[in-house]
Structure formats: C-alpha cells, structure tokens
Coordinates of C-alpha atoms in Angstrom, one line a residue:
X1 CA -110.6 -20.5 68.0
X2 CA -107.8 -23.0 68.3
X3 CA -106.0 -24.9 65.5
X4 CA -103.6 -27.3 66.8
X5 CA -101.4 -29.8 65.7
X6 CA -102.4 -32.8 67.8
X7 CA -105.2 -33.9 69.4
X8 CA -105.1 -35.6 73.4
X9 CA -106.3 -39.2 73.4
X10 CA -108.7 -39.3 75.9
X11 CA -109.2 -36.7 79.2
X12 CA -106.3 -36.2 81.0
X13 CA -103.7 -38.6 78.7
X14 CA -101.9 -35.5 77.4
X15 CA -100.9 -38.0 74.9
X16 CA -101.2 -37.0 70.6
X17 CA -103.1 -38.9 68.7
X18 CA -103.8 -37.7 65.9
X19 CA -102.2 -34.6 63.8
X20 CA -102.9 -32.1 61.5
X21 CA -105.9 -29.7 61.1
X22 CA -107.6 -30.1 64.7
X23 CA -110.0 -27.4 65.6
X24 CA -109.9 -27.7 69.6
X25 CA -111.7 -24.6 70.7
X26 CA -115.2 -24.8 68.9
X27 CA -118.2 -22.8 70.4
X28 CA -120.9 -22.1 67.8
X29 CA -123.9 -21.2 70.2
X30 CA -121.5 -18.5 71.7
X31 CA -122.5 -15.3 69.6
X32 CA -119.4 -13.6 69.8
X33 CA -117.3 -16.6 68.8
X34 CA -119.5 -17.4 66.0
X35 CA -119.3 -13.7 64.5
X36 CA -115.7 -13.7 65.1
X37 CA -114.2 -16.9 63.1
X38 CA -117.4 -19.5 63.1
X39 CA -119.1 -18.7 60.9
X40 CA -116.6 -18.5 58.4
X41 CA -114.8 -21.7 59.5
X42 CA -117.9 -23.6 59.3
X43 CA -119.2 -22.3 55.8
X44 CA -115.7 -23.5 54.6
X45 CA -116.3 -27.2 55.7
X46 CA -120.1 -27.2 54.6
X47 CA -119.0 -26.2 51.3
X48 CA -116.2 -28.8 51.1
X49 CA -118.7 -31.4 52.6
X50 CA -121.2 -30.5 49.9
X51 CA -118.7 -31.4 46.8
X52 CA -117.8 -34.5 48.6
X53 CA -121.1 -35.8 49.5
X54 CA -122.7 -34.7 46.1
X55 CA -120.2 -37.2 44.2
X56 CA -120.9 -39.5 46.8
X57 CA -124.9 -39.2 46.0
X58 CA -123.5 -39.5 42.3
X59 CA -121.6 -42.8 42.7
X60 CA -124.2 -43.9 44.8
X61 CA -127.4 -43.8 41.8
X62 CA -124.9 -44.2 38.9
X63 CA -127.0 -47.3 38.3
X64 CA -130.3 -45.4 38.5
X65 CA -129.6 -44.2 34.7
X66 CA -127.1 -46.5 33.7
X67 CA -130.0 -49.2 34.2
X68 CA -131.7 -48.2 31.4
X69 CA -128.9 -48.2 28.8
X70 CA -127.6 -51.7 29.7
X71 CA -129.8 -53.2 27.0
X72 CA -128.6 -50.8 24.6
X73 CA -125.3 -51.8 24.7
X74 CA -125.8 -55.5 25.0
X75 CA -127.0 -56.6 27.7
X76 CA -130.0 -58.8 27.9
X77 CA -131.2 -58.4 31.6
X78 CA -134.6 -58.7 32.6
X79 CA -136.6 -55.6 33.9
X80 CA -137.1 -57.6 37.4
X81 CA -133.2 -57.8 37.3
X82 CA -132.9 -54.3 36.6
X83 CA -134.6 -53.0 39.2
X84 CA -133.3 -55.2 41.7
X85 CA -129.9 -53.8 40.2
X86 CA -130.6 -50.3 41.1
X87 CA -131.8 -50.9 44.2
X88 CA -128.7 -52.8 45.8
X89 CA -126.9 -49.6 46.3
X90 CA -129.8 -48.3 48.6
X91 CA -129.8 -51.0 50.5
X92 CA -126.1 -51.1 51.2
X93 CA -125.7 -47.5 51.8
X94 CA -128.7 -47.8 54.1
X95 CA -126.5 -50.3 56.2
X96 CA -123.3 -48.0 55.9
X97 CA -124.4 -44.7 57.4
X98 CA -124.7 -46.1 61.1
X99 CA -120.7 -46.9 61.2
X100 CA -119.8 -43.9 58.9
X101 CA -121.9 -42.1 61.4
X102 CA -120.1 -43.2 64.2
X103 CA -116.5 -42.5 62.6
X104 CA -116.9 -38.8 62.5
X105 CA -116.2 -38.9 66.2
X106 CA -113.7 -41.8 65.9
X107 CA -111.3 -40.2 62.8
X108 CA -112.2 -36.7 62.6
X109 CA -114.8 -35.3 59.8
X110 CA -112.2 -34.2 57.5
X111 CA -110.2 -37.4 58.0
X112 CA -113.6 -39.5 57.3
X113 CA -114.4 -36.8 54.2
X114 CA -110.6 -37.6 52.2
X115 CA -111.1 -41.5 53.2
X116 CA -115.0 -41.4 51.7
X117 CA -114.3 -40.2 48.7
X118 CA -111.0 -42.2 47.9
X119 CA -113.1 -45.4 48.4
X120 CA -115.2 -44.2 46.0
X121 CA -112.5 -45.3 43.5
X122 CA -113.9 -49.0 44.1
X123 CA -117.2 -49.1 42.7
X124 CA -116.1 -46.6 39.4
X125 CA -113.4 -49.0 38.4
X126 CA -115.3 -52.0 39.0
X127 CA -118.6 -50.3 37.2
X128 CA -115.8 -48.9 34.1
X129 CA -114.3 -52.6 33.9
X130 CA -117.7 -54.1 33.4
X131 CA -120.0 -52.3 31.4
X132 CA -117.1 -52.9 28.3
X133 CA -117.2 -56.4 28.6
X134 CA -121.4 -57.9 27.5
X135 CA -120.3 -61.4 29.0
X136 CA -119.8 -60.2 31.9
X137 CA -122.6 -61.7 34.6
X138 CA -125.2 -60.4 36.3
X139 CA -123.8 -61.0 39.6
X140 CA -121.0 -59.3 39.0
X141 CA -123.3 -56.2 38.3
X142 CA -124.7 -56.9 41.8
X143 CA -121.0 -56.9 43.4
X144 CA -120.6 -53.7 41.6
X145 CA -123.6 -52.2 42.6
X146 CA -123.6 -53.0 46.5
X147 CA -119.8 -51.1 46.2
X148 CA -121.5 -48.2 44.8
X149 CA -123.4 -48.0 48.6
X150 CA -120.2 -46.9 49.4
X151 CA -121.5 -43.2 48.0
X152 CA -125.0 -43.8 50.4
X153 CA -122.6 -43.6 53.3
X154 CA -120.9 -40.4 52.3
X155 CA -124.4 -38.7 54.0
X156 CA -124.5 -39.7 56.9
X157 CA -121.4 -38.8 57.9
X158 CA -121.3 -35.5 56.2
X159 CA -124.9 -34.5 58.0
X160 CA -123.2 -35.6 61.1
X161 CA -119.7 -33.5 60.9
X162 CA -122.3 -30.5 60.1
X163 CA -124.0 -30.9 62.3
X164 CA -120.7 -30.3 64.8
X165 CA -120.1 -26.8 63.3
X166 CA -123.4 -25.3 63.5
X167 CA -125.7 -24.1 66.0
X168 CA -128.6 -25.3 66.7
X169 CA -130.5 -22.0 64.9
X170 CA -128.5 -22.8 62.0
X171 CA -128.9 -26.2 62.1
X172 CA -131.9 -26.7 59.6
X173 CA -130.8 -24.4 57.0
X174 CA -127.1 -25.9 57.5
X175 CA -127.9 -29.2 56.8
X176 CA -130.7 -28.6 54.2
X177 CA -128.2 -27.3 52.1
X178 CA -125.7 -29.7 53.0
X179 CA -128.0 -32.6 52.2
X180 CA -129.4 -30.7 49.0
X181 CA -126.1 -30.4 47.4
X182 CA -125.9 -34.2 47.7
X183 CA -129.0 -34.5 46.7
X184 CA -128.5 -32.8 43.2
X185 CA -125.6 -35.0 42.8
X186 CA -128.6 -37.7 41.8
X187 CA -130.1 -35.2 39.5
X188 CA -127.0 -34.2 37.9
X189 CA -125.6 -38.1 37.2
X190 CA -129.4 -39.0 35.7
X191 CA -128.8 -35.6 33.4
X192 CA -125.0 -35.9 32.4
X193 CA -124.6 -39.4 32.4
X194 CA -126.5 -40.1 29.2
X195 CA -124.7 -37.3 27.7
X196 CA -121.4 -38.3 28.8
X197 CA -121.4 -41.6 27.6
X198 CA -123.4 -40.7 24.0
X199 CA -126.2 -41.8 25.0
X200 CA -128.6 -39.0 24.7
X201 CA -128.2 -35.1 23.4
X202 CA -129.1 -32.1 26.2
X203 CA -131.8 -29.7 24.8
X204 CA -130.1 -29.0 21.3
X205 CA -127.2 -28.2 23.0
X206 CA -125.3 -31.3 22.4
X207 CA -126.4 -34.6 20.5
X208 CA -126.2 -38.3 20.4
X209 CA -122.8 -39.9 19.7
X210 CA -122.9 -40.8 16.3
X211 CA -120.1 -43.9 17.3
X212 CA -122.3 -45.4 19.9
X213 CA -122.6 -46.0 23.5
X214 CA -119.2 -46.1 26.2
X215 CA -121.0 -46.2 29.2
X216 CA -116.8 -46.2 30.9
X217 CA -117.0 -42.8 30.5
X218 CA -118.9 -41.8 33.0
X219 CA -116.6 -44.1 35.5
X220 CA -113.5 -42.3 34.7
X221 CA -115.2 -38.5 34.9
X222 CA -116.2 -39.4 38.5
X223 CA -113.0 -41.7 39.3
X224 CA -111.1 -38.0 38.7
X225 CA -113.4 -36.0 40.7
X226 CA -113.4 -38.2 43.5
X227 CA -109.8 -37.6 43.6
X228 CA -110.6 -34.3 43.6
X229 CA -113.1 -34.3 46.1
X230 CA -110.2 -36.2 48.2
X231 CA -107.6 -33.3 48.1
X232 CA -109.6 -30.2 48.9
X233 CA -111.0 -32.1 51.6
X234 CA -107.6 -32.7 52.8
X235 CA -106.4 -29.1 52.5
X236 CA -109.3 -27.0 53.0
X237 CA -111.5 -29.0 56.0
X238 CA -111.0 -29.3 59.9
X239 CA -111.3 -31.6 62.3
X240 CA -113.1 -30.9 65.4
X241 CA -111.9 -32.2 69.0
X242 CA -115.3 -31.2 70.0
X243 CA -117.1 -33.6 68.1
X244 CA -117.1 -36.7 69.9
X245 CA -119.8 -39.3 71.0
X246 CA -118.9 -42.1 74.0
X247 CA -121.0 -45.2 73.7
X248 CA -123.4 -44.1 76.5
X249 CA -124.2 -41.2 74.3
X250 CA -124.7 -43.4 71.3
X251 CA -126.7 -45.8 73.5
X252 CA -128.6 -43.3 74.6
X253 CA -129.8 -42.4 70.9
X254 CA -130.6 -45.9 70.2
X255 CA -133.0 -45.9 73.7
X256 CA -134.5 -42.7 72.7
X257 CA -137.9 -43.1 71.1
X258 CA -137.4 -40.0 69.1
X259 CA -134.7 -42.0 67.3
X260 CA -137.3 -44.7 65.9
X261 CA -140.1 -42.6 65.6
X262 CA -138.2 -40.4 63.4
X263 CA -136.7 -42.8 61.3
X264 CA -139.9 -44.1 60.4
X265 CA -141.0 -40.5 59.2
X266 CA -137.8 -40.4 57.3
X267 CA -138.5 -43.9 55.9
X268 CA -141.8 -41.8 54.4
X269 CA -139.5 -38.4 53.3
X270 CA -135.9 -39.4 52.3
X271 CA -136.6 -43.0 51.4
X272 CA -139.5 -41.6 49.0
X273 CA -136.7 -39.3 47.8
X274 CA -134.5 -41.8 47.1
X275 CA -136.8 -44.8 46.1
X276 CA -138.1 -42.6 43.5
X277 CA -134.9 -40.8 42.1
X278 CA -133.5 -44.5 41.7
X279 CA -136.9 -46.0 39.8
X280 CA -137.8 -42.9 37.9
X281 CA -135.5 -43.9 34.9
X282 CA -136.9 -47.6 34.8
X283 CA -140.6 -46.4 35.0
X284 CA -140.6 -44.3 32.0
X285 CA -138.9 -46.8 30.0
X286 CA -141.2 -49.5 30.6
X287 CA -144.2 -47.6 30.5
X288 CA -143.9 -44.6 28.0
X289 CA -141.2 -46.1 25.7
X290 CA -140.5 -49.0 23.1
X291 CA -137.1 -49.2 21.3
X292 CA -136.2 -53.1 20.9
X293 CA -132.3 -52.0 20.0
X294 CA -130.4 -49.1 19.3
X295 CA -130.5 -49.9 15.5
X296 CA -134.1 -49.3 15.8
X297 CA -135.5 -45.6 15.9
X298 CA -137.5 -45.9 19.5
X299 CA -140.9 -44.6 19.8
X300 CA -142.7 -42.5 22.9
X301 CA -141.0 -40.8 25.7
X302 CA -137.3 -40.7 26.2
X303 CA -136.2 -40.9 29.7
X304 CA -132.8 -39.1 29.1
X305 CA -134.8 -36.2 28.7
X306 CA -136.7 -36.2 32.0
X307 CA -135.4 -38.8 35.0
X308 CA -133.3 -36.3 36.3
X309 CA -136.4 -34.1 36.9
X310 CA -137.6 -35.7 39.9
X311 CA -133.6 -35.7 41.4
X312 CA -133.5 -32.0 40.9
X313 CA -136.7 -30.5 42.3
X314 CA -136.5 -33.0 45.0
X315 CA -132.5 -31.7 45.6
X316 CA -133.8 -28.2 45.6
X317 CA -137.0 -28.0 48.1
X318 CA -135.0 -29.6 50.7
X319 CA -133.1 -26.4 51.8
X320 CA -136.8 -24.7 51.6
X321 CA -138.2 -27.2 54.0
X322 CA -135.2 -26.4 56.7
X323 CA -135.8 -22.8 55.9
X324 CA -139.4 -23.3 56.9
X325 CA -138.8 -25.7 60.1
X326 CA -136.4 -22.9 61.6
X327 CA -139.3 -20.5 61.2
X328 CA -142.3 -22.7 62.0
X329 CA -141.7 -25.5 63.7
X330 CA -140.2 -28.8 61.8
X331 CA -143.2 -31.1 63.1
X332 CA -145.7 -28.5 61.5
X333 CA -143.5 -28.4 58.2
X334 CA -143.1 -32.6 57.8
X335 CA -146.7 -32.8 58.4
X336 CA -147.7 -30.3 55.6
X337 CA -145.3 -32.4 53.4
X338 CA -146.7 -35.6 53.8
X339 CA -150.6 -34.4 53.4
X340 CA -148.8 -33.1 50.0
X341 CA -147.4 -36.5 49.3
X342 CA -150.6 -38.5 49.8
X343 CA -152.6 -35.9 46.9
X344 CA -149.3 -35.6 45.1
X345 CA -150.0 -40.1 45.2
X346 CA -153.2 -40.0 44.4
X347 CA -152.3 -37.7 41.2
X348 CA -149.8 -40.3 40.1
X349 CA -152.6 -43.1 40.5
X350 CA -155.0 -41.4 38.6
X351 CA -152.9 -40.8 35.6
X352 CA -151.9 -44.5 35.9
X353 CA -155.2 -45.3 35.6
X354 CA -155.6 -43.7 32.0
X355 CA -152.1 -45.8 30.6
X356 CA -152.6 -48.5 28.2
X357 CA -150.2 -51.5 29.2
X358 CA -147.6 -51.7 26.4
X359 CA -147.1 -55.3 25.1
X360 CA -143.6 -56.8 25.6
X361 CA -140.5 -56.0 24.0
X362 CA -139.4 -58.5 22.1
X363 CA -136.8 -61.9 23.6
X364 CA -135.3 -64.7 22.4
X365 CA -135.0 -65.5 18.6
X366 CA -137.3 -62.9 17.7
X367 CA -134.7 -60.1 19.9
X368 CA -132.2 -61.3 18.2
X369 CA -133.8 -61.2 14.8
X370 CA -134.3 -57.8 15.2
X371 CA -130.7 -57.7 16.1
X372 CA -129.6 -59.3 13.1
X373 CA -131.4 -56.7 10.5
X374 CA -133.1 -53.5 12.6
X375 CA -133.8 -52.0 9.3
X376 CA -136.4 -54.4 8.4
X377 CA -138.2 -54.2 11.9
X378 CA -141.3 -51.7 12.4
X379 CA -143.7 -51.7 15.3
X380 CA -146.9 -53.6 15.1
X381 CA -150.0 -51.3 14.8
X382 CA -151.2 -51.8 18.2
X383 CA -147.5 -51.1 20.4
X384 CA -147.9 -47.4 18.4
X385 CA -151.1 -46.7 19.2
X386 CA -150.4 -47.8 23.4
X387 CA -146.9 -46.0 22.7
X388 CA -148.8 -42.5 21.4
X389 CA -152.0 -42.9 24.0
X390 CA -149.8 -43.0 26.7
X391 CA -147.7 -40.5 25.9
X392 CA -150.7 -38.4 25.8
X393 CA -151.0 -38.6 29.7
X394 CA -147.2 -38.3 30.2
X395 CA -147.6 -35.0 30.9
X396 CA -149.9 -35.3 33.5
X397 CA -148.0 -38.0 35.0
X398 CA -144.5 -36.1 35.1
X399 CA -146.6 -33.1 36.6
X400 CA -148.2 -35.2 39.7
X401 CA -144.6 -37.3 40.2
X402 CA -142.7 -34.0 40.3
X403 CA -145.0 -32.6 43.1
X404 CA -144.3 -35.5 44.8
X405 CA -140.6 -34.8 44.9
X406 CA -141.1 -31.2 46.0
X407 CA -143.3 -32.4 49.0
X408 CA -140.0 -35.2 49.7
X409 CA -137.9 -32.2 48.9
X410 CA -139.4 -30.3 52.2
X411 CA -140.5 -33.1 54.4
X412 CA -136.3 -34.7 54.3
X413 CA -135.2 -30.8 55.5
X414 CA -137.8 -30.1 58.3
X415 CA -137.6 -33.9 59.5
X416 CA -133.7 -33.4 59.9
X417 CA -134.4 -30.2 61.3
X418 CA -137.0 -31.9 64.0
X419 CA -134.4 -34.2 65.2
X420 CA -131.2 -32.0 67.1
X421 CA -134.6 -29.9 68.6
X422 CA -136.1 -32.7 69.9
X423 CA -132.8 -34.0 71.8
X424 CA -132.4 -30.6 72.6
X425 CA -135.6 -30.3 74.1
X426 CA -135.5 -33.1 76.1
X427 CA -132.5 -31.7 77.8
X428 CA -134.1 -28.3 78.4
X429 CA -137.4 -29.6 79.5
X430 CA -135.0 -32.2 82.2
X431 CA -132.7 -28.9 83.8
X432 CA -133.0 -25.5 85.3
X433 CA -131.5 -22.7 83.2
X434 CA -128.6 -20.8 83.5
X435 CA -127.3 -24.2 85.3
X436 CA -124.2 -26.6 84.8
X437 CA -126.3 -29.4 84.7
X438 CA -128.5 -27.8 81.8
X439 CA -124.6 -26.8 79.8
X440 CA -123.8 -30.4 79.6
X441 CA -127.0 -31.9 78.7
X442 CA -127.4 -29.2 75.6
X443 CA -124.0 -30.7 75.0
X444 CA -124.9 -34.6 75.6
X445 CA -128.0 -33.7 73.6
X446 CA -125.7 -32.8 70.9
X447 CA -124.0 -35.5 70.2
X448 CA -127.4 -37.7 70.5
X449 CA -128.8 -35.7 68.1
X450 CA -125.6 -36.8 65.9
X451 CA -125.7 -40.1 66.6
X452 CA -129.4 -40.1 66.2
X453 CA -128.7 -38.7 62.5
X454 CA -126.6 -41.7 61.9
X455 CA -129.3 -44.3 62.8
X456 CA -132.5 -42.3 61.3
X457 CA -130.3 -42.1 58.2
X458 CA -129.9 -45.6 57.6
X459 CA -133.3 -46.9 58.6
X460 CA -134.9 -43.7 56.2
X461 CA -132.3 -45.1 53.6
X462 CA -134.2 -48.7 53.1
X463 CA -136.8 -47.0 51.2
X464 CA -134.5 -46.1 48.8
X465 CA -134.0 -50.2 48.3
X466 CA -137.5 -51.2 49.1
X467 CA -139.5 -48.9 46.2
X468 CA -137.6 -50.2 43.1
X469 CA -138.4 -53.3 43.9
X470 CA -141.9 -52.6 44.7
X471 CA -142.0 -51.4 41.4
X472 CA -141.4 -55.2 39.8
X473 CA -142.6 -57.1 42.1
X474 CA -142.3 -60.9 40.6
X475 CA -145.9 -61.6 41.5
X476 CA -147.7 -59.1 39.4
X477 CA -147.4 -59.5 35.7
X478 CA -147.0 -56.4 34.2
X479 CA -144.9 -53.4 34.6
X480 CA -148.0 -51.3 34.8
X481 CA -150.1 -52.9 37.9
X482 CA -146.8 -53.3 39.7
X483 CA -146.5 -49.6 39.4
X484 CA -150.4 -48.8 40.4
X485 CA -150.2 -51.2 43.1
X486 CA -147.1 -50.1 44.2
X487 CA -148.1 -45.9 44.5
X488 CA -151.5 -47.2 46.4
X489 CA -149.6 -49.0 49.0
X490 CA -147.2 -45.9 49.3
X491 CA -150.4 -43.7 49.8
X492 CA -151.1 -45.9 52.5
X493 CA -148.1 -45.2 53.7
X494 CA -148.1 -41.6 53.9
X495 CA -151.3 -41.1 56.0
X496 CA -149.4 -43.4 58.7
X497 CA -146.8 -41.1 58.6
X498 CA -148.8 -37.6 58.7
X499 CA -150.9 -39.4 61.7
X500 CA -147.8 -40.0 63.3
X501 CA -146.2 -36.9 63.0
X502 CA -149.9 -35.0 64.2
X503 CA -150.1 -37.2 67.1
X504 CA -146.6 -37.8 68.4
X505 CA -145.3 -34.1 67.9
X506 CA -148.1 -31.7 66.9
X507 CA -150.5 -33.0 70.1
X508 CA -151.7 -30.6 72.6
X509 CA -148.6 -30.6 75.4
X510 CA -149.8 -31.9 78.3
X511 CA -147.4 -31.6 81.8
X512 CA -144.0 -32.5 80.9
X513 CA -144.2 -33.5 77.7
X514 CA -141.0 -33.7 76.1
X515 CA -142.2 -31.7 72.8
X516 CA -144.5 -28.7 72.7
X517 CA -146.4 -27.8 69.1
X518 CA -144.6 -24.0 69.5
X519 CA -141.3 -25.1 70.3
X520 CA -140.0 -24.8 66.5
X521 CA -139.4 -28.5 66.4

C-alpha cells in the first residue's frame, strides 16, 4: 500500500490536486494485500466512519423524541404538526444522499467525513436557539428540521466510502455494521435525550430534573461531539485514489434496473426502519398516554421509557442480516425479512384493534386553565379507564412492533448486501474469466454498485418521511384509525415487496439471466 501526499488530477495530468492522506495503491480482493495492511487500514476507516455517521443518524431524528416534549415546555403544536415536524428531516436527508453519494468520489471519503460532521453544527445551533425561545414559530421548527437532513446524508456517503475498502466477501458484514452503528445513533438520541435534557429518569439509575425541562442540552452535547467526530476523522481516515466514479459509470447505475428495483425493496426495509424509529415516540404518546402539562402527574405509558426500543433492535439485527446474506444469498435473506414484516404487521393490527380511542387532550381556554392551576385538575373517569385498558395491550403492542424492527433490522443488511453482487454479477455473467475485459468490468461494477448505493439510499429514505405522516393523516379523525389504517396499507405493502424480491431475484435462472437463486446475492 501507498500513502502519498498528492493525488494526480485526472489520467496522465501528473498534476496534484489534492493533499494529504491519499491511499493510491488499494487492492482489497487481492489476498495477500488484504492480509498484509487491508485489513487493518480498512477496519480503521469503518470504525471512524461508524462514530461519524452514528452522530449523523443522531442529528438526523433529534426531532423524533424531542417531538414529544415540545408541549411540555410550552409549545402548543398540534399532533398533525408534530408529525409533519419529524418527518421533514427524512425527507431532506432522503434528497441529500444522491449528491453526498457522488462526493466520495469527487473530495475523498475522509475529506467528505470532516466536512459532514462540521455541518452538522447547523441544525444543533439552530435546534439549541429555538427550543429556549416558546414564541418562536412553527416554521422556523420546520427550517430547523429540514437542516437536521443534513445528518440523513452522512449514510450515504459513509456506505459508499466502505464500500471502497472492502471486498466484495466482506462487503455485507462491512457495511451492516457500518450502517448499524448509525443506526443505534437513533436508538441512543431517543434513550439519552430525555435524560439529558431532564426530561425523563433511566431505569432508577438517574431521575427527572427536579428544575424542569432544557431541551438545549442536548444541542450542545452533540454540537461537541460533532466536533469531535470532525477531528479523528481528519487524523485517523484516508482517502482513496481508487475510489472514483465518471458519469458514464453513474449513468450507468441510474439505467440499471437493479438500481430501481432495489430501491423499491429498500423503500419496504430501511424506510420501514426509519419511518418507524421517527413515529415511535408520537404513537405511544397519543395512544397509551395523557398528561395535559408537566404540572400534572401523567397517566399510562411513558414513551421515555420505551421509543428507543424499536431504534435499538432494529440497529442491532442489521449486521445479522449481512452476516446471513454472505452465507445464503441476500435475495433469500430480504425475502425471509419481509414475510416477517407482513405477520410482524398483522401483530401490530391486531393489538390495535383491542385499543380504546383516548378522548382529546385538552385546547384552548380549558388548556390553559389547567395551565393556570394543575393542582386542581384530575382526569375525567372515562380518559382513566381508556388510559388503564390500553395500557393493558401495551405489552402486546410493543412485542409485535419490536419484531417488526428486527425483521427491518435484517432485510436493510441483506438488501445492501444484494446490491454490489448483483452489479457484480452482471459483469461476470457479460466476460470470460481470467480476462482483462472481466478485471475492468469487476472494477466498473464497483463503482456502479457505489453509485447505485447512493440512489437506492435516497429513494429507500422517503419512507422514513412518508410513514409519520401516514400516521396523522388530516383526513382521518383520530390518532387511532390513522394508525390502523396506516399499518394495513404498510402490510399491503410488504407482500409487494416479498413478491418482488421472489420473482425478480429468487426465480428459477433461465439462459443468461443476470442473477441465479445460488449465487449469494
């Protein structure tokens, strides 16, 4: 391996263009140079890359939870705002990870890695400045929020710079660990940040502030570790000359019909994932909890204790499902996880069918009654007896939700898995071995596959802006059928995607087909 201090413009300029940290000689499916330095080299960077991308997955759902304590605090935004509020982010980050894709190549994945995370500092100011400050408007939340896509980004062009350093047997288990350490970054923000800014206690271990709720707090604990993030980034990554992607290459993914078809299956997988993780908060508050103001003691189930839930089991199956496409095939695996998802759906429905719909909270002059002397408010007969019946099923409902996550968990890692092995097939299937021409298509294929990532990314992405708002839709009237009809149409959804998956990758080969149901894909 090679570490130089310039890298050429193009082929044959001889002229620098950019310094510092260039890796120039980079060979990962040669054995021997992958025993030799590699391997170690490329664990470095995936470990950086995971710190960076897991506050970036942080930033990114900081209004997930933060959602759900605007009211306590002052804030009088309705629940259709609210979850319109969380899903912004989504659906800017969805529309960021095709051009952070593409700067990997342009800038260098360490480059892109220090920039990333330093424009991170954006959306925690803005978010720190305005949750101290109850005038402030909801539009400016919205502002706020679509900078926080900024963290949504961060993955896509971390999954592409791995996906540079490894080879393609290491690929799955590579990037499902690269994409579950940004994934727990949603599951840790949901679990710290109510602790963080006193909102919430953690098991016993520590309690409620007694002074209130600073929701800042949890701005300027990530504002620092984005800084962080930044500097080992900038000492401790590389940059590979290697990892580049002409337009005709990036073309070529977009004329590929493995690009589309996967991005729909990853609307199914990582846009569940996401969708989910951002809602979950929201759809235990409305439906399992009642506490009209923070004077007030609240009755039922307390999200704080159990958002994060989802985040974290989702976070951790996703290495599992790589680990199980490298060893049988990521088409078998993503199939497997979506026939999971539809009963893990169906579970869900069924315990949404035994929920009582809770009246609503209190507005206008009475909210502000309450407001004005909490200690003379106490919950009419019939909210406490809806409150305690449906926190009966919670249980149930937690149980069936969290499978679903699992079953995301496993079908995001074996879908990313699918997609360098299908580009990669392609090229085998269209040269001889042992041939030049079957050396540079592995390594066109390659940066496909990379650019591919980019694009599957941000379509899968939208369903991490499209769910939340299912959740509310305007025209159904409560929280509650919003929610049922929501999880049916999602069902739906996920027998489209298994079908797919059976019949476009798990089909009986026929001559020249371009992927074969043994091929590990």
């Amino acid at each position: 391996m090679t570490v130089t201090s310039s890298r050429p413009t193009a082929a044959g300029s001889g002229a620098p263009r950019r310094t510092h940290r260039w890796i120039d000689d980079w060979r990962p499916e040669d054995e021997g140079f992958w025993a030799a330095t590699g391997a170690r080299v490329a664990r470095r960077n995936l470990v950086w890359s995971i710190f960076a991308e897991h506050l970036g997955f942080s930033v990114w759902m900081i209004w997930s939870v933060s959602s759900a304590l605007l009211a306590a605090v002052g804030f009088a935004f309705s629940a259709q705002q609210l979850f319109f509020l969380v899903a912004i982010p989504s659906l800017v980050g969805a529309l960021l990870r095709l051009p952070y894709t593409f700067a990997v190549p342009a800038f260098g994945g360490r480059n892109w890695t220090v920039f990333s995370a330093l424009a991170l500092l954006v959306p925690t100011a803005g978010y720190a400045v305005a949750v101290t400050d109850t005038s402030t408007p909801y539009w400016v939340f919205c502002v706020i929020a679509a900078f926080a896509g900024l963290g949504g980004g961060n993955f896509a062009s971390s999954m592409t710079n791995i996906n540079f350093f490894y080879p393609a047997a290491r690929k799955g288990t590579a990037l499902g660990l690269n994409a579950a350490g940004g994934n727990l970054g949603v599951a840790l923000i949901q679990l710290l940040l109510p602790v963080m800014v006193g909102g919430a206690g953690i098991f016993g271990l520590v309690g409620a502030s007694s002074d209130g709720i600073h929701l800042q707090r949890a701005a300027y604990v990530y504002a620092a570790l984005c800084l962080v993030a930044a500097g080992t980034a900038y000492f401790l990554m590389d940059n590979l000359s290697t990892a580049t992607s002409s337009p005709r290459e990036q073309l070529a993914a977009l004329r590929s019909r493995h690009t589309w078809i996967m991005a729909f299956i990853y609307v199914g997988t990582f846009g569940s994932f996401m969708g989910y993780s951002s809602a979950m908060p929201l759809l235990i508050k409305l439906n399992f909890w009642r506490q009209p103001v923070p004077g007030v003691a609240g009755i039922g189930i307390d999200f704080a204790y159990y958002a994060f839930l989802g985040a974290l089991v989702g976070s951790l199956t996703r290495p599992l499902g790589g680990w199980l496409a490298d060893r049988l095939g990521g088409a078998r695996v993503t199939l497997g996880a979506f026939v999971a998802m539809i009963v893990g759906t169906l579970g869900v429905l069924l315990t949404l069918t035994r929920l009582e719909p809770l009246p609503a909270a209190p507005t206008g002059a009475a909210l502000a009654a309450i407001k004005a002397d909490p200690s003379a408010f106490s919950f009419k007969p019939e909210v406490v007896a809806a409150v305690d019946a449906n926190a009966a099923v919670f249980p149930w409902f937690l149980l069936a939700f969290l499978f679903v996550f699992a079953a995301t968990g496993i079908g995001n890692g074996s879908a990313y898995k699918m997609i360098p092995a299908l580009f990669r097939r392609d090229a085998e299937i269209a040269t001889a071995p042992a041939t030049v021409e079957r050396h540079d298509a592995l390594v066109a294929a390659g940066r496909q596959s990379s650019a591919a990532l980019g694009i599957i990314g941000a379509v899968g992405a939208l369903g991490g802006f499209l769910i939340p708002v299912s959740f509310n839709s305007p025209w159904v009237t409560t929280p509650l059928e919003a929610t049922t009809a929501a999880f049916v149409a999602f069902t739906a959804f996920y027998v489209v995607c298994a079908i797919v998956t059976a019949v476009v990758y798990l089909r009986r080969p026929r001559a020249h087909a371009v992927v074969l149901a043994d091929a590990r894909i």
